[in-house]
Short mmCIF file of C-alpha atoms in Angstrom, two decimals:
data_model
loop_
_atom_site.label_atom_id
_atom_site.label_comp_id
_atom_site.label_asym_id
_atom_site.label_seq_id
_atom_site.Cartn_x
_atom_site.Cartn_y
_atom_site.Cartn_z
CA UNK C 25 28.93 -15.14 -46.50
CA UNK C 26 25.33 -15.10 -47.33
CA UNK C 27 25.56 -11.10 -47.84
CA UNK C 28 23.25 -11.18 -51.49
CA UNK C 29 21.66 -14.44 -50.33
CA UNK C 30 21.77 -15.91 -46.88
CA UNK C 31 22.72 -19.47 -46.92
CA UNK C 32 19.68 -21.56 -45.10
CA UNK C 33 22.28 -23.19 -42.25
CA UNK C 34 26.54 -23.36 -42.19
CA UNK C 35 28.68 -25.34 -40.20
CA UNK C 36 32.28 -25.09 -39.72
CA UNK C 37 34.92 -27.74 -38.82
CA UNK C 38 38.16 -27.26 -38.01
CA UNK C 39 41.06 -28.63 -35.57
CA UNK C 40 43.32 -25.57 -35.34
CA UNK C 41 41.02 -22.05 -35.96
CA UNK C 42 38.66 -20.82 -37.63
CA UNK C 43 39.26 -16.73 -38.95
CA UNK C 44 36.23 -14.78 -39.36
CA UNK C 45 37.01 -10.97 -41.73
CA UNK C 46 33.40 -10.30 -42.81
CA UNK C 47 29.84 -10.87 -42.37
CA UNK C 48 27.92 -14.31 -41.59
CA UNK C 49 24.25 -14.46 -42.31
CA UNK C 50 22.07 -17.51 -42.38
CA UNK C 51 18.40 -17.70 -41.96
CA UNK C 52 17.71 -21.05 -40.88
CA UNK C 53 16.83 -22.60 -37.41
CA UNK C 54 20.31 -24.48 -36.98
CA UNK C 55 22.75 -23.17 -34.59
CA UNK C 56 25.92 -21.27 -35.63
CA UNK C 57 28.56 -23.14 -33.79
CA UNK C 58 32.09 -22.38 -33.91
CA UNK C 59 33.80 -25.31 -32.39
CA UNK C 60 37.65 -24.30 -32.32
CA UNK C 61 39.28 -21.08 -31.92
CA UNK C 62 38.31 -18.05 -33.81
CA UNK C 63 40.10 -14.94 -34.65
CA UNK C 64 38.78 -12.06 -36.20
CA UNK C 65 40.92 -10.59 -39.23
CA UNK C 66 38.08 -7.72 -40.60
CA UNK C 67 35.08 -6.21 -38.63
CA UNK C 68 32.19 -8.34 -38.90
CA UNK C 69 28.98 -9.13 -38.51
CA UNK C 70 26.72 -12.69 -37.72
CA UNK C 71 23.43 -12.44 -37.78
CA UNK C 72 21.16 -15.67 -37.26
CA UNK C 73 17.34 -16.15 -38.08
CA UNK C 74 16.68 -16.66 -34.16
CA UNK C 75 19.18 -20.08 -33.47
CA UNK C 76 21.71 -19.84 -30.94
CA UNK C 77 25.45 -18.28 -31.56
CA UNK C 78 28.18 -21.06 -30.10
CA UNK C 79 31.64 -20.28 -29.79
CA UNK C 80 33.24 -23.22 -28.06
CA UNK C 81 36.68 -21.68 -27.55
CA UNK C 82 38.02 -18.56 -27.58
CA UNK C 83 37.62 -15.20 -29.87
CA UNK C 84 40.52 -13.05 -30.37
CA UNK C 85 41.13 -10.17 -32.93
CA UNK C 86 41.57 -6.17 -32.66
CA UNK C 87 38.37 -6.01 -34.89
CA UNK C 88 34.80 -4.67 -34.58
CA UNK C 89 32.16 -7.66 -34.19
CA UNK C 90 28.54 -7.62 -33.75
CA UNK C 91 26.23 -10.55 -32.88
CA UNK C 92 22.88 -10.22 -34.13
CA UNK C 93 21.52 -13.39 -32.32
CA UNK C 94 17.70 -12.42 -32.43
CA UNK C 95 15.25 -14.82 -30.49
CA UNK C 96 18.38 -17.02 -29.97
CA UNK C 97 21.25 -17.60 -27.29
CA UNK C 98 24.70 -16.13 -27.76
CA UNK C 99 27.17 -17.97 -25.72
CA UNK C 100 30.78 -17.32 -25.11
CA UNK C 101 32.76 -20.32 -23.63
CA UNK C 102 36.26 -19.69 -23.84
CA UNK C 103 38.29 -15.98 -23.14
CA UNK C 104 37.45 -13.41 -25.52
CA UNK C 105 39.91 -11.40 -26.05
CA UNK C 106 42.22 -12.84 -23.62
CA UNK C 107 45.52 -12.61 -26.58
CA UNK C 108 43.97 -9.73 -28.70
CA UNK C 109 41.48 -7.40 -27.68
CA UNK C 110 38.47 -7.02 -29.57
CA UNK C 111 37.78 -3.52 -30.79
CA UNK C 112 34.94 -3.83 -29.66
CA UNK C 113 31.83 -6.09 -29.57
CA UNK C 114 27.96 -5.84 -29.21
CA UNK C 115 25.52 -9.09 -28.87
CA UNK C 116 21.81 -8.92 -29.15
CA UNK C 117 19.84 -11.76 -28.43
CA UNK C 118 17.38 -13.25 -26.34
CA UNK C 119 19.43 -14.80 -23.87
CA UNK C 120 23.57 -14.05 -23.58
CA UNK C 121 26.26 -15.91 -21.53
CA UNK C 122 29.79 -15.29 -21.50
CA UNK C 123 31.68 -18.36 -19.39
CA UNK C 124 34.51 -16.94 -19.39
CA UNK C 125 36.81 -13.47 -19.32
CA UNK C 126 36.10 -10.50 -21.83
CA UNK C 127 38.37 -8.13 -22.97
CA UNK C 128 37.66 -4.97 -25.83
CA UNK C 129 39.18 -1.66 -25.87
CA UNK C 130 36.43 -0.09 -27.54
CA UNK C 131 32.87 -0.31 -26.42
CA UNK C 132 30.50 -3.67 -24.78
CA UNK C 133 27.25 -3.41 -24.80
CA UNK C 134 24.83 -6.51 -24.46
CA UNK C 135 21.04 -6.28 -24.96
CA UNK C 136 19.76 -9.31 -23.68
CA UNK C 137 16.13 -9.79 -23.58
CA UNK C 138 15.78 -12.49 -21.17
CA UNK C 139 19.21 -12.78 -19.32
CA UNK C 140 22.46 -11.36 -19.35
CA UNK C 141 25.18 -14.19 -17.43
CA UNK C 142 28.44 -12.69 -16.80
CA UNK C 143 31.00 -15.12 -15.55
CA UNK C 144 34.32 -13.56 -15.53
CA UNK C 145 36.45 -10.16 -15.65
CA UNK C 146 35.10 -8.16 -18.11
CA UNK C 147 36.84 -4.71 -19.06
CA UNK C 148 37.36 -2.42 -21.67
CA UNK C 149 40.34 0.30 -22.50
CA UNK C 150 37.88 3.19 -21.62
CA UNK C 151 34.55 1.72 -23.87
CA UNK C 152 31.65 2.17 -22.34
CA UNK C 153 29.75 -1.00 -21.26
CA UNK C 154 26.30 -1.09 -21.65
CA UNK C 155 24.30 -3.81 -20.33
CA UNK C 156 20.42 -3.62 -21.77
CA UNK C 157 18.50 -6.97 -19.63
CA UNK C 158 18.41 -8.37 -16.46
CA UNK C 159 22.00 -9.56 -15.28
CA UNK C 160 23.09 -12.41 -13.58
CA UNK C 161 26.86 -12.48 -12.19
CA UNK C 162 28.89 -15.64 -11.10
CA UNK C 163 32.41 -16.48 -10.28
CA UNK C 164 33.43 -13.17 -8.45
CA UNK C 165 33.54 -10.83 -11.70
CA UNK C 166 35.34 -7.79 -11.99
CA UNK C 167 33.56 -5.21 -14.58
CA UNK C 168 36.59 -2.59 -15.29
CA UNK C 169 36.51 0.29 -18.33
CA UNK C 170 39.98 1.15 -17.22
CA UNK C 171 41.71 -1.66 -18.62
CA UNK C 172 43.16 -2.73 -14.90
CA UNK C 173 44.18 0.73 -14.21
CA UNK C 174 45.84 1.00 -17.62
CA UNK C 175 43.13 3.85 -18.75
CA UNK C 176 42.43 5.64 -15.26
CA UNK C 177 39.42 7.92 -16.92
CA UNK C 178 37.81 4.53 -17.33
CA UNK C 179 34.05 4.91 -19.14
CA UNK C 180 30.17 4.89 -18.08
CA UNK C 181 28.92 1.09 -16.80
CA UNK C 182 25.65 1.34 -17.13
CA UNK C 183 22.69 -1.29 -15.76
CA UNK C 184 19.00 -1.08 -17.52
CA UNK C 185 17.48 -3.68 -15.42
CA UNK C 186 18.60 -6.03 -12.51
CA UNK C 187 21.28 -7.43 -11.59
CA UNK C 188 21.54 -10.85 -9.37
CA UNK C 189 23.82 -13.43 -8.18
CA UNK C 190 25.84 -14.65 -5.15
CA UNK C 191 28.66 -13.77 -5.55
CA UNK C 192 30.84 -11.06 -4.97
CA UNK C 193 31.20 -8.38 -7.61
CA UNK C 194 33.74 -5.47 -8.35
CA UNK C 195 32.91 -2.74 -10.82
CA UNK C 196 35.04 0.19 -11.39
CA UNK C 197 34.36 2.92 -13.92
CA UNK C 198 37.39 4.93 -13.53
CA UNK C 199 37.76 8.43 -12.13
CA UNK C 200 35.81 10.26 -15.45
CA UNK C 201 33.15 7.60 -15.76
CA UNK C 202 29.75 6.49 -14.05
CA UNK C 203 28.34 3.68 -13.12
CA UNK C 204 24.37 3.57 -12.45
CA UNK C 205 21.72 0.57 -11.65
CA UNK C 206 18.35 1.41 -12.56
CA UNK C 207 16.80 -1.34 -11.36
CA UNK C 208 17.03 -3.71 -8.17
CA UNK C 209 20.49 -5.20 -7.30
CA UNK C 210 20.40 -8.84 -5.33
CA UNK C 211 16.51 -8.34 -5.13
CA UNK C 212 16.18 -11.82 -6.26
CA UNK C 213 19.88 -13.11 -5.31
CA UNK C 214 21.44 -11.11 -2.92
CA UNK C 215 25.30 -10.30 -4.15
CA UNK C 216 27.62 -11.51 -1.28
CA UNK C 217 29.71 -8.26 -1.78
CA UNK C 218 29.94 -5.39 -4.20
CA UNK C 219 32.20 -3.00 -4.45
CA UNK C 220 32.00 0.18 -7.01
CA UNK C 221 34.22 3.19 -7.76
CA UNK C 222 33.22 5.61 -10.42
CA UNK C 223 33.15 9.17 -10.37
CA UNK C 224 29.55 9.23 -10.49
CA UNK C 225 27.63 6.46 -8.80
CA UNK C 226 23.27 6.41 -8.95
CA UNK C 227 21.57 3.63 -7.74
CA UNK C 228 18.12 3.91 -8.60
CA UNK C 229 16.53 0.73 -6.85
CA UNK C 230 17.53 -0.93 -4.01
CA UNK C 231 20.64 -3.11 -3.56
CA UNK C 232 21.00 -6.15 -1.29
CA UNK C 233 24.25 -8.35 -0.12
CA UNK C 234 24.81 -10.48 1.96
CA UNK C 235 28.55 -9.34 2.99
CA UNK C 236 30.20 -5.29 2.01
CA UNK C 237 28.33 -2.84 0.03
CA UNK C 238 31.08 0.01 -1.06
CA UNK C 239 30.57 2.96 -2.91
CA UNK C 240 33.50 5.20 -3.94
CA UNK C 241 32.04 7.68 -5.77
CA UNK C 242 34.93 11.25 -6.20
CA UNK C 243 31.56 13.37 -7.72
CA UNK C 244 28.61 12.14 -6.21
CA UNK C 245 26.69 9.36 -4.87
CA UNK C 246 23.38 8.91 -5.67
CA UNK C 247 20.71 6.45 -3.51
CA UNK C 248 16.81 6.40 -4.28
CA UNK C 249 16.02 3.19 -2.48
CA UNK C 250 16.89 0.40 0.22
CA UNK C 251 20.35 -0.72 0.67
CA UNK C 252 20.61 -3.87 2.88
CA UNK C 253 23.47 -6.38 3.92
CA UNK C 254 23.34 -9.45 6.01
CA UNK C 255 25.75 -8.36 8.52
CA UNK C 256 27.79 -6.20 5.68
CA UNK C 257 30.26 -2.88 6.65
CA UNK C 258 28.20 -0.05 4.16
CA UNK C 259 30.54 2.44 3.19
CA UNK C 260 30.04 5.67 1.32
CA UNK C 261 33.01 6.87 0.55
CA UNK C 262 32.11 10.72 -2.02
CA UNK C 263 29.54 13.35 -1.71
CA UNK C 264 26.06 11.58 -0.77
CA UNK C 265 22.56 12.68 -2.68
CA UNK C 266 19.27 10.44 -1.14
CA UNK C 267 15.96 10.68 -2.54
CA UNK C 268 12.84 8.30 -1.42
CA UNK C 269 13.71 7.98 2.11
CA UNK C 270 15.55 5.08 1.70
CA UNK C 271 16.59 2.79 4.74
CA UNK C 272 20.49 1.87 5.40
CA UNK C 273 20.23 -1.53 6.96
#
């Protein structure tokens, strides 16, 4: 739709689903809103001229999709992937909020310029997740590249910027994969508890909760600044590299 020329604005309506099996462009400032359930049948991509990306209900479909959302906010309100996996998915856009539980086998990776809000399990089958923009968590997530155990080797979580919000968080890159923060965790919103098992585990900042800090880390464990709790057990459970005189506190 729009491939030779992009339709100005499109709207869709339906009471049952709506199937999506190639790409969506438009290039004018009306959101793209998919009000019922969608299901992808072909990879695809949607690409909007800066207006927000709405999909009311879920997304299913063992099918590539990319979200080219621009200036825009891409929002996920029901379970993606909750029946059918995605392939795997990747959102650009200014802001990006997922509501809800996210499931690919393939890769994640979210660039979000001005926030990143992730609000429920998210996990792959051994993609990598890649999270490019400050992150906000909520609703106790659980960030998992081994499919619940299902792909033990898991894949590398990575963080490019911050990552706030109280609330406790789980992340668990498998025995093969790594997980590293590069920049502060809780600095603004301290985490109540976080919990992290990869095989390689860098924290580049500092990190801040309120209640348990644990790293299980089989290769290494890497810490170049502050780690603080409010009263939180800090356990470092793997071979233990510090740089920057950081303070345990």
């Amino acid at each position: 739709v729009g491939g030779s020329a992009p339709l100005v604005n499109l709207s869709f309506t339906s009471a049952a689903s709506i199937q999506i099996g190639n790409n969506i462009k438009v290039t004018g400032a009306n959101p793209l809103v998919f009000p019922s359930a969608v299901t992808l049948t072909g990879t695809s991509t949607i690409t909007s001229n800066g207006a927000n990306v709405t999909f009311s209900s879920t997304l299913n479909g063992a099918q590539a999709l990319t979200i080219a959302g621009g200036a825009g906010t891409t929002q996920f309100t029901g379970a993606v992937g909750g029946t059918t996996p995605l392939s795997s998915l990747s959102v650009t856009a200014a802001t990006i909020t997922q509501s809800s539980t996210m499931a690919t086998t393939g890769a994640l990776t979210y660039t979000g310029s001005t926030l990143i809000t992730i609000g429920g399990v998210t996990r792959t089958a051994g993609g990598v997740m890649t999270f490019t923009g400050p992150v906000t968590v909520s609703g106790n997530p659980t960030i998992d590249t081994t499919n619940s155990g299902g792909t033990p080797a898991g894949a590398n979580i990575s963080f490019s910027s911050t990552v706030n919000g109280a609330t406790g968080t789980t992340i668990n890159a498998g025995t093969a994969g790594s997980v590293t923060f590069t920049g502060a965790v809780g600095g603004t919103t301290a985490l109540t508890s976080l919990a992290v098992t990869a095989s390689t585990i860098t924290q580049t900042s500092t990190a801040k909760t309120t209640g348990a800090l644990t790293y299980t880390g089989s290769s290494a464990i890497n810490v170049g600044g502050n780690v603080t709790t409010s009263g939180g057990v800090i356990t470092m459970s793997g071979p233990l590299a510090i740089t920057g005189a950081p303070t345990f506190d």
